């Protein structure tokens, strides 16, 4: 198993891409921290994972709150004693319940701030805390979930595009500043629209063929494992990586 000695944190991990990554890491032998906004949902995800209690931790935390993030990492080190992998997955294209599909001219400041704070500031706060652990221990892997909209802006997705462009740049700086500490930082882009619960629930998306969330599993394991020890500052696209390595690219109808 590729991650048998590793300890991993995946934020926003009770559903969607985060949940797929959690399952993939557990299958490869890692110890896992599941983190999300609702304590009951984090604990339910721990139960669904069906692995030994000493290999899993569920934590309620809001990645936009500095104190929450600090306490999250303290709980991880108390239970596991180290941290090898952080996947900054928590994020959304718009706040739960909307509004959605807004031009920048129509976007309220509150919506802008919520999207930027979760996707970008949350990634910064968690990465900063991870470095406090990974630098003294002499290594680690930070994986920041990106998007095609972090490389090319999309109509009616101004805040999300800005946030994901920021994540791409932040990742490059993390890589440059920490390579001498053997800490790798990379982006992982699913490669298209993923049929997460929130995306499927949009009426206009019903019946459309989309990527299945499991598309991200294999590449997420690769970036977390020692197989990618020479890769940092990169932005890998899961669909492209899967095709190049003979891994299925799964689709479903929303």
PDB file of C-alpha atoms in Angstrom:
ATOM      1  CA  UNK A   1       0.000   0.000   0.000  1.00  0.00           C
ATOM      2  CA  UNK A   2       1.344   3.389  -1.042  1.00  0.00           C
ATOM      3  CA  UNK A   3       0.355   5.410   2.047  1.00  0.00           C
ATOM      4  CA  UNK A   4       0.683   2.891   4.867  1.00  0.00           C
ATOM      5  CA  UNK A   5       2.987   5.079   6.992  1.00  0.00           C
ATOM      6  CA  UNK A   6       1.307   8.383   6.155  1.00  0.00           C
ATOM      7  CA  UNK A   7      -1.032  10.668   8.099  1.00  0.00           C
ATOM      8  CA  UNK A   8      -3.403  12.768   5.976  1.00  0.00           C
ATOM      9  CA  UNK A   9      -5.870  15.611   6.441  1.00  0.00           C
ATOM     10  CA  UNK A  10      -8.571  16.245   3.844  1.00  0.00           C
ATOM     11  CA  UNK A  11     -10.709  19.364   4.347  1.00  0.00           C
ATOM     12  CA  UNK A  12     -14.312  19.519   3.194  1.00  0.00           C
ATOM     13  CA  UNK A  13     -14.306  15.749   3.133  1.00  0.00           C
ATOM     14  CA  UNK A  14     -17.728  14.390   4.067  1.00  0.00           C
ATOM     15  CA  UNK A  15     -18.913  14.363   0.439  1.00  0.00           C
ATOM     16  CA  UNK A  16     -17.875  14.975  -3.149  1.00  0.00           C
ATOM     17  CA  UNK A  17     -14.215  15.097  -4.160  1.00  0.00           C
ATOM     18  CA  UNK A  18     -13.044  15.193  -0.550  1.00  0.00           C
ATOM     19  CA  UNK A  19     -14.880  11.991   0.332  1.00  0.00           C
ATOM     20  CA  UNK A  20     -13.433  10.224  -2.707  1.00  0.00           C
ATOM     21  CA  UNK A  21      -9.920  11.235  -1.647  1.00  0.00           C
ATOM     22  CA  UNK A  22     -10.537  10.079   1.930  1.00  0.00           C
ATOM     23  CA  UNK A  23     -11.629   6.643   0.706  1.00  0.00           C
ATOM     24  CA  UNK A  24      -8.685   6.354  -1.675  1.00  0.00           C
ATOM     25  CA  UNK A  25      -6.193   7.237   1.066  1.00  0.00           C
ATOM     26  CA  UNK A  26      -7.795   4.839   3.524  1.00  0.00           C
ATOM     27  CA  UNK A  27      -7.607   2.064   0.929  1.00  0.00           C
ATOM     28  CA  UNK A  28      -3.874   2.770   0.601  1.00  0.00           C
ATOM     29  CA  UNK A  29      -3.326   2.431   4.356  1.00  0.00           C
ATOM     30  CA  UNK A  30      -3.151   6.074   5.477  1.00  0.00           C
ATOM     31  CA  UNK A  31      -4.393   7.453   8.768  1.00  0.00           C
ATOM     32  CA  UNK A  32      -7.046  10.043   7.985  1.00  0.00           C
ATOM     33  CA  UNK A  33      -8.545  13.207   9.449  1.00  0.00           C
ATOM     34  CA  UNK A  34     -11.973  14.050   8.041  1.00  0.00           C
ATOM     35  CA  UNK A  35     -12.826  17.728   8.457  1.00  0.00           C
ATOM     36  CA  UNK A  36     -16.069  19.553   7.730  1.00  0.00           C
ATOM     37  CA  UNK A  37     -18.366  22.290   8.996  1.00  0.00           C
ATOM     38  CA  UNK A  38     -20.880  20.055  10.803  1.00  0.00           C
ATOM     39  CA  UNK A  39     -19.658  17.819  13.629  1.00  0.00           C
ATOM     40  CA  UNK A  40     -22.391  15.200  13.141  1.00  0.00           C
ATOM     41  CA  UNK A  41     -21.584  14.873   9.432  1.00  0.00           C
ATOM     42  CA  UNK A  42     -17.876  14.468  10.160  1.00  0.00           C
ATOM     43  CA  UNK A  43     -18.620  11.707  12.670  1.00  0.00           C
ATOM     44  CA  UNK A  44     -21.012   9.997  10.249  1.00  0.00           C
ATOM     45  CA  UNK A  45     -18.281  10.022   7.610  1.00  0.00           C
ATOM     46  CA  UNK A  46     -15.875   8.443  10.102  1.00  0.00           C
ATOM     47  CA  UNK A  47     -18.388   5.656  10.672  1.00  0.00           C
ATOM     48  CA  UNK A  48     -18.963   5.180   6.925  1.00  0.00           C
ATOM     49  CA  UNK A  49     -15.249   4.780   6.345  1.00  0.00           C
ATOM     50  CA  UNK A  50     -15.210   1.558   8.403  1.00  0.00           C
ATOM     51  CA  UNK A  51     -11.557   1.556   9.411  1.00  0.00           C
ATOM     52  CA  UNK A  52      -9.944   1.072  12.824  1.00  0.00           C
ATOM     53  CA  UNK A  53     -10.522   3.856  15.337  1.00  0.00           C
ATOM     54  CA  UNK A  54      -6.788   4.477  15.692  1.00  0.00           C
ATOM     55  CA  UNK A  55      -6.590   5.325  11.970  1.00  0.00           C
ATOM     56  CA  UNK A  56      -9.299   7.984  11.699  1.00  0.00           C
ATOM     57  CA  UNK A  57     -10.301  11.281  13.286  1.00  0.00           C
ATOM     58  CA  UNK A  58     -13.365  13.424  12.587  1.00  0.00           C
ATOM     59  CA  UNK A  59     -13.177  17.153  13.337  1.00  0.00           C
ATOM     60  CA  UNK A  60     -15.605  20.051  12.966  1.00  0.00           C
ATOM     61  CA  UNK A  61     -13.737  23.085  11.664  1.00  0.00           C
ATOM     62  CA  UNK A  62     -14.327  26.150   9.531  1.00  0.00           C
ATOM     63  CA  UNK A  63     -11.194  26.667   7.443  1.00  0.00           C
ATOM     64  CA  UNK A  64     -11.878  30.407   7.191  1.00  0.00           C
ATOM     65  CA  UNK A  65     -11.463  30.819  10.969  1.00  0.00           C
ATOM     66  CA  UNK A  66      -7.889  30.988  12.195  1.00  0.00           C
ATOM     67  CA  UNK A  67      -8.654  29.554  15.644  1.00  0.00           C
ATOM     68  CA  UNK A  68     -10.602  26.625  14.140  1.00  0.00           C
ATOM     69  CA  UNK A  69      -7.660  25.823  11.881  1.00  0.00           C
ATOM     70  CA  UNK A  70      -5.144  26.019  14.717  1.00  0.00           C
ATOM     71  CA  UNK A  71      -7.254  23.699  16.881  1.00  0.00           C
ATOM     72  CA  UNK A  72      -7.755  21.298  13.966  1.00  0.00           C
ATOM     73  CA  UNK A  73      -4.016  20.817  13.531  1.00  0.00           C
ATOM     74  CA  UNK A  74      -3.480  20.502  17.281  1.00  0.00           C
ATOM     75  CA  UNK A  75      -6.032  17.662  17.393  1.00  0.00           C
ATOM     76  CA  UNK A  76      -4.271  15.899  14.522  1.00  0.00           C
ATOM     77  CA  UNK A  77      -0.851  16.054  16.173  1.00  0.00           C
ATOM     78  CA  UNK A  78      -2.284  14.946  19.533  1.00  0.00           C
ATOM     79  CA  UNK A  79      -3.817  11.846  17.969  1.00  0.00           C
ATOM     80  CA  UNK A  80      -1.289  10.914  15.297  1.00  0.00           C
ATOM     81  CA  UNK A  81       1.933  12.669  16.300  1.00  0.00           C
ATOM     82  CA  UNK A  82       2.699  13.890  12.783  1.00  0.00           C
ATOM     83  CA  UNK A  83       1.153  15.009   9.498  1.00  0.00           C
ATOM     84  CA  UNK A  84       2.410  13.997   6.057  1.00  0.00           C
ATOM     85  CA  UNK A  85      -0.370  15.049   3.658  1.00  0.00           C
ATOM     86  CA  UNK A  86      -2.775  17.973   3.563  1.00  0.00           C
ATOM     87  CA  UNK A  87      -5.443  18.183   0.883  1.00  0.00           C
ATOM     88  CA  UNK A  88      -7.038  21.625   0.777  1.00  0.00           C
ATOM     89  CA  UNK A  89     -10.342  20.636  -0.755  1.00  0.00           C
ATOM     90  CA  UNK A  90     -12.887  22.769   1.146  1.00  0.00           C
ATOM     91  CA  UNK A  91     -14.519  25.187  -1.248  1.00  0.00           C
ATOM     92  CA  UNK A  92     -17.485  26.058  -3.420  1.00  0.00           C
ATOM     93  CA  UNK A  93     -18.340  28.064  -6.515  1.00  0.00           C
ATOM     94  CA  UNK A  94     -21.121  29.938  -4.701  1.00  0.00           C
ATOM     95  CA  UNK A  95     -22.556  29.926  -1.165  1.00  0.00           C
ATOM     96  CA  UNK A  96     -24.955  27.115  -0.337  1.00  0.00           C
ATOM     97  CA  UNK A  97     -28.429  28.237  -1.280  1.00  0.00           C
ATOM     98  CA  UNK A  98     -27.160  30.769  -3.828  1.00  0.00           C
ATOM     99  CA  UNK A  99     -27.258  33.180  -5.440  1.00  0.00           C
ATOM    100  CA  UNK A 100     -25.619  31.614  -8.498  1.00  0.00           C
ATOM    101  CA  UNK A 101     -24.720  32.624 -12.059  1.00  0.00           C
ATOM    102  CA  UNK A 102     -23.962  36.257 -11.258  1.00  0.00           C
ATOM    103  CA  UNK A 103     -21.983  38.673 -13.377  1.00  0.00           C
ATOM    104  CA  UNK A 104     -19.312  40.587 -11.496  1.00  0.00           C
ATOM    105  CA  UNK A 105     -21.485  43.691 -11.796  1.00  0.00           C
ATOM    106  CA  UNK A 106     -24.248  41.853  -9.907  1.00  0.00           C
ATOM    107  CA  UNK A 107     -22.056  40.097  -7.311  1.00  0.00           C
ATOM    108  CA  UNK A 108     -22.637  41.240  -3.702  1.00  0.00           C
ATOM    109  CA  UNK A 109     -19.508  41.802  -1.642  1.00  0.00           C
ATOM    110  CA  UNK A 110     -20.740  39.181   0.846  1.00  0.00           C
ATOM    111  CA  UNK A 111     -20.772  36.494  -1.863  1.00  0.00           C
ATOM    112  CA  UNK A 112     -17.345  37.560  -3.115  1.00  0.00           C
ATOM    113  CA  UNK A 113     -15.897  37.336   0.386  1.00  0.00           C
ATOM    114  CA  UNK A 114     -17.449  33.947   1.197  1.00  0.00           C
ATOM    115  CA  UNK A 115     -16.099  32.351  -1.989  1.00  0.00           C
ATOM    116  CA  UNK A 116     -12.615  33.869  -1.637  1.00  0.00           C
ATOM    117  CA  UNK A 117     -12.356  33.156   2.083  1.00  0.00           C
ATOM    118  CA  UNK A 118     -13.226  29.473   1.788  1.00  0.00           C
ATOM    119  CA  UNK A 119     -11.366  28.598  -1.394  1.00  0.00           C
ATOM    120  CA  UNK A 120      -8.285  30.794  -1.005  1.00  0.00           C
ATOM    121  CA  UNK A 121      -7.941  32.040   2.573  1.00  0.00           C
ATOM    122  CA  UNK A 122      -8.823  28.581   3.901  1.00  0.00           C
ATOM    123  CA  UNK A 123      -6.101  27.075   1.721  1.00  0.00           C
ATOM    124  CA  UNK A 124      -3.616  29.636   3.044  1.00  0.00           C
ATOM    125  CA  UNK A 125      -4.513  29.078   6.710  1.00  0.00           C
ATOM    126  CA  UNK A 126      -4.339  25.284   6.484  1.00  0.00           C
ATOM    127  CA  UNK A 127      -1.112  25.351   4.484  1.00  0.00           C
ATOM    128  CA  UNK A 128       0.493  27.712   6.982  1.00  0.00           C
ATOM    129  CA  UNK A 129      -0.383  25.420   9.899  1.00  0.00           C
ATOM    130  CA  UNK A 130       0.806  22.381   7.951  1.00  0.00           C
ATOM    131  CA  UNK A 131       4.210  23.994   7.425  1.00  0.00           C
ATOM    132  CA  UNK A 132       4.636  24.354  11.195  1.00  0.00           C
ATOM    133  CA  UNK A 133       4.494  20.555  11.430  1.00  0.00           C
ATOM    134  CA  UNK A 134       6.077  19.527   8.134  1.00  0.00           C
ATOM    135  CA  UNK A 135       9.161  21.742   8.332  1.00  0.00           C
ATOM    136  CA  UNK A 136      10.459  20.321  11.657  1.00  0.00           C
ATOM    137  CA  UNK A 137       9.666  16.749  10.602  1.00  0.00           C
ATOM    138  CA  UNK A 138      11.535  17.221   7.317  1.00  0.00           C
ATOM    139  CA  UNK A 139       8.897  16.786   4.642  1.00  0.00           C
ATOM    140  CA  UNK A 140       5.314  16.516   3.512  1.00  0.00           C
ATOM    141  CA  UNK A 141       2.903  16.966   0.646  1.00  0.00           C
ATOM    142  CA  UNK A 142       0.371  19.801   0.295  1.00  0.00           C
ATOM    143  CA  UNK A 143      -2.259  19.235  -2.390  1.00  0.00           C
ATOM    144  CA  UNK A 144      -4.547  22.107  -3.294  1.00  0.00           C
ATOM    145  CA  UNK A 145      -7.697  21.301  -5.231  1.00  0.00           C
ATOM    146  CA  UNK A 146      -7.954  23.605  -8.225  1.00  0.00           C
ATOM    147  CA  UNK A 147     -10.256  23.815 -11.234  1.00  0.00           C
ATOM    148  CA  UNK A 148     -10.197  24.503 -14.972  1.00  0.00           C
ATOM    149  CA  UNK A 149     -11.528  27.903 -13.868  1.00  0.00           C
ATOM    150  CA  UNK A 150      -8.244  28.502 -12.059  1.00  0.00           C
ATOM    151  CA  UNK A 151      -6.490  28.585 -15.427  1.00  0.00           C
ATOM    152  CA  UNK A 152      -9.116  30.207 -17.617  1.00  0.00           C
ATOM    153  CA  UNK A 153     -11.923  32.423 -16.382  1.00  0.00           C
ATOM    154  CA  UNK A 154     -15.496  31.310 -16.908  1.00  0.00           C
ATOM    155  CA  UNK A 155     -18.545  33.452 -17.550  1.00  0.00           C
ATOM    156  CA  UNK A 156     -20.620  34.069 -14.387  1.00  0.00           C
ATOM    157  CA  UNK A 157     -17.962  32.538 -12.112  1.00  0.00           C
ATOM    158  CA  UNK A 158     -15.989  35.658 -11.184  1.00  0.00           C
ATOM    159  CA  UNK A 159     -15.351  35.010  -7.472  1.00  0.00           C
ATOM    160  CA  UNK A 160     -14.622  31.307  -7.992  1.00  0.00           C
ATOM    161  CA  UNK A 161     -12.278  31.922 -10.923  1.00  0.00           C
ATOM    162  CA  UNK A 162     -10.428  34.588  -8.945  1.00  0.00           C
ATOM    163  CA  UNK A 163     -10.123  32.252  -5.962  1.00  0.00           C
ATOM    164  CA  UNK A 164      -8.828  29.306  -7.975  1.00  0.00           C
ATOM    165  CA  UNK A 165      -6.358  31.476  -9.916  1.00  0.00           C
ATOM    166  CA  UNK A 166      -5.166  32.529  -6.457  1.00  0.00           C
ATOM    167  CA  UNK A 167      -4.841  28.924  -5.327  1.00  0.00           C
ATOM    168  CA  UNK A 168      -2.662  28.163  -8.357  1.00  0.00           C
ATOM    169  CA  UNK A 169      -0.350  31.080  -7.556  1.00  0.00           C
ATOM    170  CA  UNK A 170      -0.260  30.331  -3.846  1.00  0.00           C
ATOM    171  CA  UNK A 171       0.725  26.750  -4.611  1.00  0.00           C
ATOM    172  CA  UNK A 172       3.653  27.874  -6.747  1.00  0.00           C
ATOM    173  CA  UNK A 173       4.928  30.113  -3.942  1.00  0.00           C
ATOM    174  CA  UNK A 174       4.528  27.320  -1.378  1.00  0.00           C
ATOM    175  CA  UNK A 175       6.592  25.057  -3.615  1.00  0.00           C
ATOM    176  CA  UNK A 176       9.360  27.624  -4.088  1.00  0.00           C
ATOM    177  CA  UNK A 177       9.614  28.522  -0.417  1.00  0.00           C
ATOM    178  CA  UNK A 178       9.613  24.973   0.945  1.00  0.00           C
ATOM    179  CA  UNK A 179      11.470  22.796  -1.543  1.00  0.00           C
ATOM    180  CA  UNK A 180      14.610  22.868   0.621  1.00  0.00           C
ATOM    181  CA  UNK A 181      12.508  21.438   3.477  1.00  0.00           C
ATOM    182  CA  UNK A 182      11.401  18.523   1.273  1.00  0.00           C
ATOM    183  CA  UNK A 183       7.825  19.804   1.323  1.00  0.00           C
ATOM    184  CA  UNK A 184       6.011  19.495  -1.973  1.00  0.00           C
ATOM    185  CA  UNK A 185       3.055  21.669  -2.983  1.00  0.00           C
ATOM    186  CA  UNK A 186       0.950  20.890  -6.032  1.00  0.00           C
ATOM    187  CA  UNK A 187      -2.466  21.643  -7.473  1.00  0.00           C
ATOM    188  CA  UNK A 188      -4.898  18.952  -8.520  1.00  0.00           C
ATOM    189  CA  UNK A 189      -7.544  19.929 -11.061  1.00  0.00           C
ATOM    190  CA  UNK A 190     -10.307  17.356 -11.739  1.00  0.00           C
ATOM    191  CA  UNK A 191     -10.321  18.401 -15.399  1.00  0.00           C
ATOM    192  CA  UNK A 192     -13.945  19.384 -15.905  1.00  0.00           C
ATOM    193  CA  UNK A 193     -17.341  19.752 -14.270  1.00  0.00           C
ATOM    194  CA  UNK A 194     -17.717  17.121 -11.557  1.00  0.00           C
ATOM    195  CA  UNK A 195     -21.141  15.771 -10.621  1.00  0.00           C
ATOM    196  CA  UNK A 196     -20.974  16.602  -6.935  1.00  0.00           C
ATOM    197  CA  UNK A 197     -24.190  16.812  -4.929  1.00  0.00           C
ATOM    198  CA  UNK A 198     -24.361  20.605  -5.276  1.00  0.00           C
ATOM    199  CA  UNK A 199     -23.799  20.499  -9.038  1.00  0.00           C
ATOM    200  CA  UNK A 200     -26.365  17.728  -9.596  1.00  0.00           C
ATOM    201  CA  UNK A 201     -28.991  19.685  -7.677  1.00  0.00           C
ATOM    202  CA  UNK A 202     -28.920  22.601 -10.092  1.00  0.00           C
ATOM    203  CA  UNK A 203     -32.013  22.080 -12.292  1.00  0.00           C
ATOM    204  CA  UNK A 204     -30.241  23.075 -15.501  1.00  0.00           C
ATOM    205  CA  UNK A 205     -27.626  20.359 -14.986  1.00  0.00           C
ATOM    206  CA  UNK A 206     -29.982  17.401 -14.806  1.00  0.00           C
ATOM    207  CA  UNK A 207     -29.405  14.902 -17.573  1.00  0.00           C
ATOM    208  CA  UNK A 208     -25.974  16.299 -18.467  1.00  0.00           C
ATOM    209  CA  UNK A 209     -22.956  13.988 -18.707  1.00  0.00           C
ATOM    210  CA  UNK A 210     -20.304  14.984 -16.178  1.00  0.00           C
ATOM    211  CA  UNK A 211     -17.192  13.612 -14.531  1.00  0.00           C
ATOM    212  CA  UNK A 212     -17.796  11.290 -11.604  1.00  0.00           C
ATOM    213  CA  UNK A 213     -16.136  12.511  -8.373  1.00  0.00           C
ATOM    214  CA  UNK A 214     -14.003   9.356  -8.259  1.00  0.00           C
ATOM    215  CA  UNK A 215     -12.001  10.717 -11.223  1.00  0.00           C
ATOM    216  CA  UNK A 216      -9.695  12.377  -8.728  1.00  0.00           C
ATOM    217  CA  UNK A 217      -8.756   9.303  -6.683  1.00  0.00           C
ATOM    218  CA  UNK A 218      -5.725   7.892  -8.506  1.00  0.00           C
ATOM    219  CA  UNK A 219      -3.950  11.199  -9.050  1.00  0.00           C
ATOM    220  CA  UNK A 220      -4.625  12.257  -5.449  1.00  0.00           C
ATOM    221  CA  UNK A 221      -2.899   9.084  -4.249  1.00  0.00           C
ATOM    222  CA  UNK A 222       0.019   9.719  -6.618  1.00  0.00           C
ATOM    223  CA  UNK A 223       0.576  13.263  -5.316  1.00  0.00           C
ATOM    224  CA  UNK A 224       0.353  12.086  -1.701  1.00  0.00           C
ATOM    225  CA  UNK A 225       2.759   9.167  -2.158  1.00  0.00           C
ATOM    226  CA  UNK A 226       6.520   8.974  -2.545  1.00  0.00           C
ATOM    227  CA  UNK A 227       5.949   8.210  -6.237  1.00  0.00           C
ATOM    228  CA  UNK A 228       5.706  11.975  -6.789  1.00  0.00           C
ATOM    229  CA  UNK A 229       8.705  12.912  -4.629  1.00  0.00           C
ATOM    230  CA  UNK A 230      10.283  14.902  -7.483  1.00  0.00           C
ATOM    231  CA  UNK A 231       7.137  16.888  -8.339  1.00  0.00           C
ATOM    232  CA  UNK A 232       6.414  20.268  -6.780  1.00  0.00           C
ATOM    233  CA  UNK A 233       4.870  23.492  -8.015  1.00  0.00           C
ATOM    234  CA  UNK A 234       2.867  21.599 -10.632  1.00  0.00           C
ATOM    235  CA  UNK A 235      -0.817  21.655 -11.522  1.00  0.00           C
ATOM    236  CA  UNK A 236      -1.939  18.178 -12.540  1.00  0.00           C
ATOM    237  CA  UNK A 237      -5.214  17.560 -14.337  1.00  0.00           C
ATOM    238  CA  UNK A 238      -6.870  14.332 -13.186  1.00  0.00           C
ATOM    239  CA  UNK A 239      -8.482  13.471 -16.526  1.00  0.00           C
ATOM    240  CA  UNK A 240      -5.182  13.903 -18.358  1.00  0.00           C
ATOM    241  CA  UNK A 241      -3.202  12.051 -15.690  1.00  0.00           C
ATOM    242  CA  UNK A 242      -5.648   9.140 -15.730  1.00  0.00           C
ATOM    243  CA  UNK A 243      -5.436   8.794 -19.504  1.00  0.00           C
ATOM    244  CA  UNK A 244      -1.646   8.930 -19.438  1.00  0.00           C
ATOM    245  CA  UNK A 245      -1.495   6.192 -16.792  1.00  0.00           C
ATOM    246  CA  UNK A 246      -4.180   3.893 -18.133  1.00  0.00           C
ATOM    247  CA  UNK A 247      -6.716   4.808 -15.466  1.00  0.00           C
ATOM    248  CA  UNK A 248     -10.405   5.025 -16.342  1.00  0.00           C
ATOM    249  CA  UNK A 249     -11.975   8.474 -16.635  1.00  0.00           C
ATOM    250  CA  UNK A 250     -15.442   7.886 -15.130  1.00  0.00           C
ATOM    251  CA  UNK A 251     -18.516   9.828 -16.215  1.00  0.00           C
ATOM    252  CA  UNK A 252     -22.079   9.863 -14.902  1.00  0.00           C
ATOM    253  CA  UNK A 253     -25.307  11.579 -15.909  1.00  0.00           C
ATOM    254  CA  UNK A 254     -26.296  14.226 -13.369  1.00  0.00           C
TER     255      UNK A 254
END
